[in-house]
């Protein structure tokens, strides 16, 4: 009983390869939560996803390398996508694709993103990196958006995986702010002085960065291996980029119009959004 472990620790032989059953094998490794991976769906494979609250989509493998699908969020946002995949090696996959998002009913806005994703597997762990460039059209303007996604999956057992999907989006207009090139007037009454802002102003589009990490567990059904439950939470936050523009604002402390820089504030800060799929 003692000889075996001692000889194993002192042996110069290389460690044994993990058995095939311990290698990464996911029910649905062509996607993380929403983001695509470098792995394709496979010919004739059908993937149906209902994500609570409110999102549902369908993906279908048309060939061994090409898949396409569509989805909707509460019938107010619609998505359509296609992805072409290659297996670079036994452990690495690459894909390129495009995603279109339409929002609104009467006045519609289209957002389009072209992307590339690479996925690598080692044992029970899978890493994915995706980068995409797209545009968002709104009010006659067009913003170029840079999207990056870092994803990670870890098989904790034959039926349970831990998944993390982390979004970084930058380059688009998050909010608008009024810029006053001239000071306003002041109204004096017995209760104090009150500012009257000028009617003439211009809009400044404020740029921002969106961070949206998520984490959750995917559990394969013991009765039907083609079905899985996914529980997780998303933690989005929007961080505004500082601007160098100057505007006239009323100072209640000094009781006068002052010239100051535009100082955008963060809009959201990591409010957890739980979901189940």
Short mmCIF file of C-alpha atoms in Angstrom, two decimals:
data_model
loop_
_atom_site.label_atom_id
_atom_site.label_comp_id
_atom_site.label_asym_id
_atom_site.label_seq_id
_atom_site.Cartn_x
_atom_site.Cartn_y
_atom_site.Cartn_z
CA UNK A 1 0.00 0.00 0.00
CA UNK A 2 2.89 2.37 0.62
CA UNK A 3 5.14 1.48 -2.32
CA UNK A 4 2.73 2.57 -5.07
CA UNK A 5 2.26 6.23 -4.12
CA UNK A 6 5.95 6.68 -3.28
CA UNK A 7 7.08 5.28 -6.61
CA UNK A 8 4.51 7.47 -8.43
CA UNK A 9 5.83 10.63 -6.79
CA UNK A 10 9.46 9.88 -7.52
CA UNK A 11 8.93 8.62 -11.07
CA UNK A 12 10.46 10.58 -13.98
CA UNK A 13 7.68 9.44 -16.33
CA UNK A 14 5.43 12.25 -17.73
CA UNK A 15 1.98 12.54 -16.16
CA UNK A 16 -0.71 10.49 -17.81
CA UNK A 17 -3.17 12.19 -20.16
CA UNK A 18 -6.64 12.75 -18.68
CA UNK A 19 -9.19 10.22 -19.89
CA UNK A 20 -11.53 11.26 -22.68
CA UNK A 21 -14.45 11.47 -20.26
CA UNK A 22 -12.72 14.35 -18.46
CA UNK A 23 -12.26 16.48 -21.58
CA UNK A 24 -14.57 19.40 -22.28
CA UNK A 25 -17.89 18.22 -23.68
CA UNK A 26 -20.78 20.67 -23.48
CA UNK A 27 -24.37 20.20 -24.53
CA UNK A 28 -24.23 23.60 -26.21
CA UNK A 29 -20.69 24.92 -26.59
CA UNK A 30 -21.44 27.05 -29.68
CA UNK A 31 -22.69 29.82 -27.35
CA UNK A 32 -22.06 31.13 -23.87
CA UNK A 33 -25.10 32.96 -22.47
CA UNK A 34 -25.81 35.08 -25.53
CA UNK A 35 -22.41 35.57 -27.14
CA UNK A 36 -21.23 33.14 -29.84
CA UNK A 37 -18.14 31.01 -29.49
CA UNK A 38 -15.74 29.78 -32.15
CA UNK A 39 -17.46 26.37 -32.15
CA UNK A 40 -20.17 25.68 -34.71
CA UNK A 41 -23.59 24.22 -34.04
CA UNK A 42 -23.26 21.26 -36.44
CA UNK A 43 -25.43 20.14 -39.33
CA UNK A 44 -29.15 19.57 -38.57
CA UNK A 45 -28.69 20.60 -34.91
CA UNK A 46 -31.51 22.70 -33.49
CA UNK A 47 -30.97 24.98 -30.50
CA UNK A 48 -33.98 26.60 -28.80
CA UNK A 49 -33.39 29.03 -25.96
CA UNK A 50 -36.00 30.75 -23.74
CA UNK A 51 -34.26 33.24 -21.47
CA UNK A 52 -36.32 34.72 -18.62
CA UNK A 53 -37.21 37.52 -18.49
CA UNK A 54 -38.44 37.99 -22.03
CA UNK A 55 -35.86 36.78 -24.58
CA UNK A 56 -36.15 33.73 -26.84
CA UNK A 57 -34.21 32.58 -29.89
CA UNK A 58 -33.79 29.64 -32.28
CA UNK A 59 -30.55 28.53 -33.96
CA UNK A 60 -30.21 25.89 -36.68
CA UNK A 61 -27.17 24.18 -38.18
CA UNK A 62 -27.60 24.38 -41.96
CA UNK A 63 -24.25 22.70 -42.68
CA UNK A 64 -21.36 21.39 -40.60
CA UNK A 65 -19.83 24.88 -40.70
CA UNK A 66 -22.71 27.35 -41.15
CA UNK A 67 -25.53 28.09 -38.69
CA UNK A 68 -28.16 30.83 -38.54
CA UNK A 69 -30.99 31.92 -36.28
CA UNK A 70 -33.30 34.63 -35.03
CA UNK A 71 -34.69 35.84 -31.70
CA UNK A 72 -36.88 38.42 -29.98
CA UNK A 73 -37.14 40.28 -26.69
CA UNK A 74 -40.78 40.81 -25.67
CA UNK A 75 -41.58 41.30 -29.38
CA UNK A 76 -40.05 44.78 -29.22
CA UNK A 77 -36.49 43.82 -30.20
CA UNK A 78 -35.67 41.33 -32.96
CA UNK A 79 -32.33 39.69 -33.74
CA UNK A 80 -31.05 37.77 -36.76
CA UNK A 81 -27.61 36.20 -37.08
CA UNK A 82 -25.39 33.85 -39.06
CA UNK A 83 -22.07 32.21 -38.20
CA UNK A 84 -19.42 30.29 -40.19
CA UNK A 85 -17.02 28.07 -38.20
CA UNK A 86 -13.74 26.24 -38.74
CA UNK A 87 -11.94 23.70 -36.57
CA UNK A 88 -8.33 24.90 -36.54
CA UNK A 89 -7.14 21.99 -34.38
CA UNK A 90 -8.53 19.44 -31.95
CA UNK A 91 -8.62 22.08 -29.23
CA UNK A 92 -9.19 25.36 -31.13
CA UNK A 93 -12.16 26.63 -33.18
CA UNK A 94 -12.64 29.86 -35.11
CA UNK A 95 -15.81 31.52 -36.36
CA UNK A 96 -16.87 34.70 -38.15
CA UNK A 97 -20.41 35.99 -38.27
CA UNK A 98 -22.83 38.89 -38.20
CA UNK A 99 -25.64 39.95 -35.86
CA UNK A 100 -28.45 42.38 -36.65
CA UNK A 101 -30.72 43.92 -33.99
CA UNK A 102 -33.90 45.85 -34.78
CA UNK A 103 -35.71 47.82 -32.08
CA UNK A 104 -38.99 49.71 -32.16
CA UNK A 105 -42.26 49.36 -34.04
CA UNK A 106 -43.12 52.74 -35.59
CA UNK A 107 -39.64 54.28 -35.61
CA UNK A 108 -37.18 51.42 -35.98
CA UNK A 109 -33.46 51.45 -35.28
CA UNK A 110 -31.01 48.90 -36.66
CA UNK A 111 -27.77 47.88 -35.01
CA UNK A 112 -25.39 45.63 -36.93
CA UNK A 113 -22.26 43.86 -35.70
CA UNK A 114 -19.71 41.80 -37.58
CA UNK A 115 -17.54 39.62 -35.33
CA UNK A 116 -14.91 36.95 -35.02
CA UNK A 117 -14.57 34.43 -32.18
CA UNK A 118 -11.86 31.99 -31.17
CA UNK A 119 -12.38 29.19 -28.65
CA UNK A 120 -9.78 26.90 -27.12
CA UNK A 121 -10.28 23.89 -24.84
CA UNK A 122 -7.97 22.27 -22.34
CA UNK A 123 -9.25 19.40 -20.25
CA UNK A 124 -12.50 20.48 -18.64
CA UNK A 125 -12.00 24.19 -19.33
CA UNK A 126 -12.96 26.25 -22.36
CA UNK A 127 -11.92 29.85 -23.11
CA UNK A 128 -13.51 32.11 -25.72
CA UNK A 129 -12.53 35.55 -26.98
CA UNK A 130 -14.78 37.46 -29.38
CA UNK A 131 -14.31 40.87 -30.98
CA UNK A 132 -16.84 42.68 -33.10
CA UNK A 133 -17.28 46.03 -34.84
CA UNK A 134 -20.69 47.43 -35.66
CA UNK A 135 -22.86 50.49 -35.93
CA UNK A 136 -25.91 51.94 -34.26
CA UNK A 137 -28.16 54.34 -36.18
CA UNK A 138 -30.26 56.81 -34.18
CA UNK A 139 -31.69 60.29 -34.93
CA UNK A 140 -29.74 60.54 -38.16
CA UNK A 141 -26.40 59.74 -36.51
CA UNK A 142 -24.24 56.64 -36.80
CA UNK A 143 -21.91 55.41 -34.07
CA UNK A 144 -19.14 52.89 -34.55
CA UNK A 145 -19.25 50.38 -31.72
CA UNK A 146 -16.44 48.09 -30.54
CA UNK A 147 -17.57 44.93 -28.73
CA UNK A 148 -15.34 42.49 -26.85
CA UNK A 149 -16.44 39.36 -25.02
CA UNK A 150 -14.28 37.16 -22.81
CA UNK A 151 -16.00 33.88 -21.93
CA UNK A 152 -15.08 30.93 -19.77
CA UNK A 153 -16.65 27.52 -19.15
CA UNK A 154 -15.58 24.91 -16.64
CA UNK A 155 -17.11 21.46 -16.38
CA UNK A 156 -17.62 20.67 -12.71
CA UNK A 157 -19.07 17.25 -13.51
CA UNK A 158 -20.65 15.31 -16.37
CA UNK A 159 -23.88 17.34 -16.01
CA UNK A 160 -22.84 20.65 -14.43
CA UNK A 161 -20.80 23.53 -15.93
CA UNK A 162 -19.82 26.91 -14.53
CA UNK A 163 -20.05 29.65 -17.18
CA UNK A 164 -18.95 33.29 -17.25
CA UNK A 165 -19.59 35.77 -20.08
CA UNK A 166 -18.07 39.26 -19.85
CA UNK A 167 -18.96 42.08 -22.27
CA UNK A 168 -17.04 45.28 -22.94
CA UNK A 169 -18.73 47.73 -25.34
CA UNK A 170 -17.36 51.16 -26.22
CA UNK A 171 -17.65 53.90 -28.81
CA UNK A 172 -21.37 54.63 -28.91
CA UNK A 173 -23.51 57.48 -27.61
CA UNK A 174 -24.98 56.67 -24.20
CA UNK A 175 -26.68 59.98 -23.44
CA UNK A 176 -27.05 63.55 -24.70
CA UNK A 177 -26.44 66.76 -22.76
CA UNK A 178 -27.46 70.31 -23.56
CA UNK A 179 -24.60 72.76 -24.12
CA UNK A 180 -25.28 76.47 -23.56
CA UNK A 181 -22.83 78.79 -25.32
CA UNK A 182 -24.41 81.87 -23.69
CA UNK A 183 -25.47 82.41 -20.07
CA UNK A 184 -29.15 82.69 -19.25
CA UNK A 185 -31.00 85.35 -17.32
CA UNK A 186 -31.98 85.65 -13.67
CA UNK A 187 -35.40 86.28 -12.14
CA UNK A 188 -35.45 88.03 -8.76
CA UNK A 189 -38.41 87.66 -6.40
CA UNK A 190 -38.92 87.86 -2.62
CA UNK A 191 -38.07 84.17 -2.23
CA UNK A 192 -34.72 84.23 -4.06
CA UNK A 193 -33.05 84.31 -7.47
CA UNK A 194 -33.99 81.77 -10.12
CA UNK A 195 -32.17 81.00 -13.40
CA UNK A 196 -33.86 81.03 -16.79
CA UNK A 197 -31.88 78.93 -19.25
CA UNK A 198 -31.54 80.20 -22.82
CA UNK A 199 -33.79 78.74 -25.52
CA UNK A 200 -30.84 78.29 -27.86
CA UNK A 201 -28.64 75.28 -27.10
CA UNK A 202 -26.88 72.39 -28.83
CA UNK A 203 -26.80 68.68 -28.07
CA UNK A 204 -23.58 66.93 -27.07
CA UNK A 205 -23.53 63.16 -27.53
CA UNK A 206 -21.88 61.60 -24.49
CA UNK A 207 -19.80 58.50 -25.13
CA UNK A 208 -19.59 55.67 -22.66
CA UNK A 209 -18.29 52.19 -21.91
CA UNK A 210 -20.63 49.35 -20.96
CA UNK A 211 -19.31 46.54 -18.77
CA UNK A 212 -21.59 43.51 -18.40
CA UNK A 213 -20.08 40.48 -16.65
CA UNK A 214 -22.26 37.44 -15.96
CA UNK A 215 -21.86 34.13 -14.16
CA UNK A 216 -24.07 31.07 -13.85
CA UNK A 217 -24.46 27.29 -13.85
CA UNK A 218 -25.65 25.09 -16.71
CA UNK A 219 -27.19 21.80 -15.54
CA UNK A 220 -28.00 19.00 -18.00
CA UNK A 221 -31.27 17.19 -17.36
CA UNK A 222 -30.72 13.66 -15.98
CA UNK A 223 -33.78 12.41 -17.90
CA UNK A 224 -33.08 14.06 -21.26
CA UNK A 225 -29.47 14.79 -22.20
CA UNK A 226 -30.61 17.13 -25.01
CA UNK A 227 -32.04 19.53 -22.43
CA UNK A 228 -30.36 21.79 -19.89
CA UNK A 229 -31.23 24.48 -17.36
CA UNK A 230 -29.07 27.56 -17.00
CA UNK A 231 -29.19 29.80 -13.92
CA UNK A 232 -27.17 32.99 -13.68
CA UNK A 233 -26.95 36.73 -13.09
CA UNK A 234 -25.82 39.69 -15.21
CA UNK A 235 -24.10 42.73 -13.64
CA UNK A 236 -24.26 45.60 -16.18
CA UNK A 237 -22.74 49.03 -15.57
CA UNK A 238 -22.36 52.10 -17.81
CA UNK A 239 -19.38 54.42 -17.33
CA UNK A 240 -19.44 57.83 -19.04
CA UNK A 241 -16.35 59.22 -20.70
CA UNK A 242 -15.23 62.69 -19.59
CA UNK A 243 -15.75 65.51 -22.14
CA UNK A 244 -13.73 68.70 -22.63
CA UNK A 245 -16.70 70.81 -23.76
CA UNK A 246 -17.61 73.97 -21.80
CA UNK A 247 -21.14 75.10 -21.00
CA UNK A 248 -22.88 77.78 -18.95
CA UNK A 249 -24.57 76.47 -15.80
CA UNK A 250 -26.27 78.20 -12.90
CA UNK A 251 -24.39 77.98 -9.60
CA UNK A 252 -26.80 77.98 -6.66
CA UNK A 253 -23.88 78.41 -4.26
CA UNK A 254 -22.52 81.57 -5.96
CA UNK A 255 -25.94 82.71 -7.26
CA UNK A 256 -24.52 83.43 -10.73
CA UNK A 257 -23.90 81.87 -14.15
CA UNK A 258 -20.52 80.10 -14.33
CA UNK A 259 -18.54 78.49 -17.14
CA UNK A 260 -17.75 74.83 -16.42
CA UNK A 261 -16.70 71.62 -18.11
CA UNK A 262 -19.21 68.95 -18.97
CA UNK A 263 -18.86 66.25 -16.31
CA UNK A 264 -20.95 63.17 -17.13
CA UNK A 265 -21.82 60.78 -14.35
CA UNK A 266 -22.05 57.00 -14.35
CA UNK A 267 -25.60 55.93 -15.15
CA UNK A 268 -25.72 52.40 -13.77
CA UNK A 269 -23.47 50.57 -11.38
CA UNK A 270 -23.60 46.81 -11.32
CA UNK A 271 -27.24 46.15 -10.42
CA UNK A 272 -27.57 42.32 -10.55
CA UNK A 273 -30.10 41.00 -13.08
CA UNK A 274 -30.88 37.31 -12.44
CA UNK A 275 -32.04 35.12 -15.31
CA UNK A 276 -32.94 31.50 -16.05
CA UNK A 277 -32.71 29.75 -19.41
#
